[in-house]
Amino acid sequence: EFQGLEAVFSKDPELAIMKGLAWFAQDGAEFRFRGGSLLGRAFPTCTPEFAAALAELLKVGGDKEAEFSLALLDNYLGSTSIDGVLKELVSRFSHDDRIMGGVRTLINSPGAGAPSGELGLANAWQVKKESLARWLTDERPVVAAFAERHMAELDRMILEERRRIELEREIRERTRHEDESGHDHGYRPKPF
């Protein structure tokens, strides 16, 4: 029943956001699958105009607008185009653990174009850390402080992920050597 709305919304980010916020207020739990999905199709990339309109909403809004923004930004996982909106969330809601958890989740999410392979997640987090370096120059001290803390957290996550990968490699290598040397690891097939 919403066919054609994407074209209308894509020309008017403020209208799209206001309508999306109304849908979110009616049913926040289903928003991502309905209104959020529609807005994601209207704005397949987070355009500067769309991000600016969302940031303006956050400047005057409260918790509902913050939750709406987090739900909407799920459409743009892995994109730095949402950084302005995330900075606004940090600036306004740094005291709210739930909202800040949502911000961290969005930052940490590698997105569709993330590196793959064994070290894919660690490499994606490294890229995220590098993009956060630009946040350090934000004129709002709370944003720069958040970036500094989160960069340190990403360093820990990267280190843990690399250690996990090394451990898995070592286990695979040991298992391969044991299999080649004829050890059966105590396994006996059950008789029929």
mmCIF file of C-alpha atoms in Angstrom, residues 28-115:
data_model
loop_
_atom_site.group_PDB
_atom_site.id
_atom_site.type_symbol
_atom_site.label_atom_id
_atom_site.label_comp_id
_atom_site.label_asym_id
_atom_site.label_seq_id
_atom_site.Cartn_x
_atom_site.Cartn_y
_atom_site.Cartn_z
ATOM 1 C CA GLY A 28 8.619 0.850 17.455
ATOM 2 C CA ALA A 29 9.153 -2.911 17.571
ATOM 3 C CA GLU A 30 8.074 -3.441 13.962
ATOM 4 C CA PHE A 31 9.443 -0.160 12.594
ATOM 5 C CA ARG A 32 12.666 -1.637 11.201
ATOM 6 C CA PHE A 33 10.706 -4.094 9.090
ATOM 7 C CA ARG A 34 8.047 -1.686 7.873
ATOM 8 C CA GLY A 35 8.613 2.081 7.997
ATOM 9 C CA GLY A 36 12.369 1.747 8.475
ATOM 10 C CA SER A 37 12.606 -0.545 5.480
ATOM 11 C CA LEU A 38 10.555 1.863 3.361
ATOM 12 C CA LEU A 39 12.785 4.780 4.327
ATOM 13 C CA GLY A 40 15.831 2.642 3.590
ATOM 14 C CA ARG A 41 14.520 2.094 0.073
ATOM 15 C CA ALA A 42 13.769 5.809 -0.343
ATOM 16 C CA PHE A 43 17.302 6.609 0.825
ATOM 17 C CA PRO A 44 19.455 3.601 -0.153
ATOM 18 C CA THR A 45 22.458 5.642 0.931
ATOM 19 C CA CYS A 46 22.433 8.091 3.792
ATOM 20 C CA THR A 47 22.667 11.306 1.800
ATOM 21 C CA PRO A 48 24.099 14.435 3.438
ATOM 22 C CA GLU A 49 20.609 16.008 3.316
ATOM 23 C CA PHE A 50 19.023 12.996 5.002
ATOM 24 C CA ALA A 51 21.755 12.851 7.674
ATOM 25 C CA ALA A 52 21.443 16.616 8.308
ATOM 26 C CA ALA A 53 17.661 16.372 8.710
ATOM 27 C CA LEU A 54 18.061 13.479 11.150
ATOM 28 C CA ALA A 55 20.731 15.363 13.128
ATOM 29 C CA GLU A 56 18.423 18.408 13.328
ATOM 30 C CA LEU A 57 15.667 16.194 14.719
ATOM 31 C CA LEU A 58 18.053 14.962 17.408
ATOM 32 C CA LYS A 59 19.049 18.499 18.408
ATOM 33 C CA VAL A 60 15.492 19.248 19.524
ATOM 34 C CA GLY A 61 14.224 15.741 20.277
ATOM 35 C CA GLY A 62 14.324 13.403 23.206
ATOM 36 C CA ASP A 63 14.588 9.682 23.853
ATOM 37 C CA LYS A 64 11.924 8.740 21.288
ATOM 38 C CA GLU A 65 13.774 10.606 18.524
ATOM 39 C CA ALA A 66 17.061 8.995 19.576
ATOM 40 C CA GLU A 67 15.560 5.501 19.505
ATOM 41 C CA PHE A 68 13.954 6.258 16.137
ATOM 42 C CA SER A 69 17.305 7.437 14.766
ATOM 43 C CA LEU A 70 19.096 4.305 15.958
ATOM 44 C CA ALA A 71 16.440 2.096 14.357
ATOM 45 C CA LEU A 72 16.646 4.044 11.117
ATOM 46 C CA LEU A 73 20.451 3.998 11.016
ATOM 47 C CA ASP A 74 20.368 0.187 10.946
ATOM 48 C CA ASN A 75 19.782 0.657 7.211
ATOM 49 C CA TYR A 76 23.307 2.054 6.843
ATOM 50 C CA LEU A 77 25.517 -0.368 8.773
ATOM 51 C CA GLY A 78 29.160 0.088 7.952
ATOM 52 C CA SER A 79 28.709 3.508 6.340
ATOM 53 C CA THR A 80 30.577 6.562 7.576
ATOM 54 C CA SER A 81 27.796 8.704 6.067
ATOM 55 C CA ILE A 82 25.944 8.320 9.380
ATOM 56 C CA ASP A 83 28.820 9.699 11.471
ATOM 57 C CA GLY A 84 27.242 13.159 11.804
ATOM 58 C CA VAL A 85 24.069 11.638 13.208
ATOM 59 C CA LEU A 86 26.033 9.366 15.542
ATOM 60 C CA LYS A 87 28.050 12.346 16.794
ATOM 61 C CA GLU A 88 24.815 14.192 17.528
ATOM 62 C CA LEU A 89 23.555 11.165 19.475
ATOM 63 C CA VAL A 90 26.799 11.086 21.470
ATOM 64 C CA SER A 91 26.616 14.831 22.078
ATOM 65 C CA ARG A 92 23.034 14.745 23.361
ATOM 66 C CA PHE A 93 22.766 11.321 25.001
ATOM 67 C CA SER A 94 26.234 10.485 26.358
ATOM 68 C CA HIS A 95 24.602 9.870 29.775
ATOM 69 C CA ASP A 96 22.173 7.242 28.425
ATOM 70 C CA ASP A 97 23.824 3.797 28.444
ATOM 71 C CA ARG A 98 21.116 2.234 26.278
ATOM 72 C CA ILE A 99 21.417 4.816 23.515
ATOM 73 C CA MET A 100 25.208 4.824 23.717
ATOM 74 C CA GLY A 101 25.131 1.032 23.419
ATOM 75 C CA GLY A 102 23.162 1.472 20.195
ATOM 76 C CA VAL A 103 25.743 3.973 18.930
ATOM 77 C CA ARG A 104 28.597 1.572 19.703
ATOM 78 C CA THR A 105 26.752 -1.274 17.984
ATOM 79 C CA LEU A 106 26.269 0.810 14.840
ATOM 80 C CA ILE A 107 29.928 1.826 14.830
ATOM 81 C CA ASN A 108 31.143 -1.740 15.404
ATOM 82 C CA SER A 109 28.902 -3.297 12.741
ATOM 83 C CA PRO A 110 31.047 -4.068 9.715
ATOM 84 C CA GLY A 111 28.269 -3.695 7.142
ATOM 85 C CA ALA A 112 27.848 -5.416 3.796
ATOM 86 C CA GLY A 113 31.101 -4.254 2.169
ATOM 87 C CA ALA A 114 33.333 -5.312 5.054
ATOM 88 C CA PRO A 115 36.515 -7.288 4.520
#
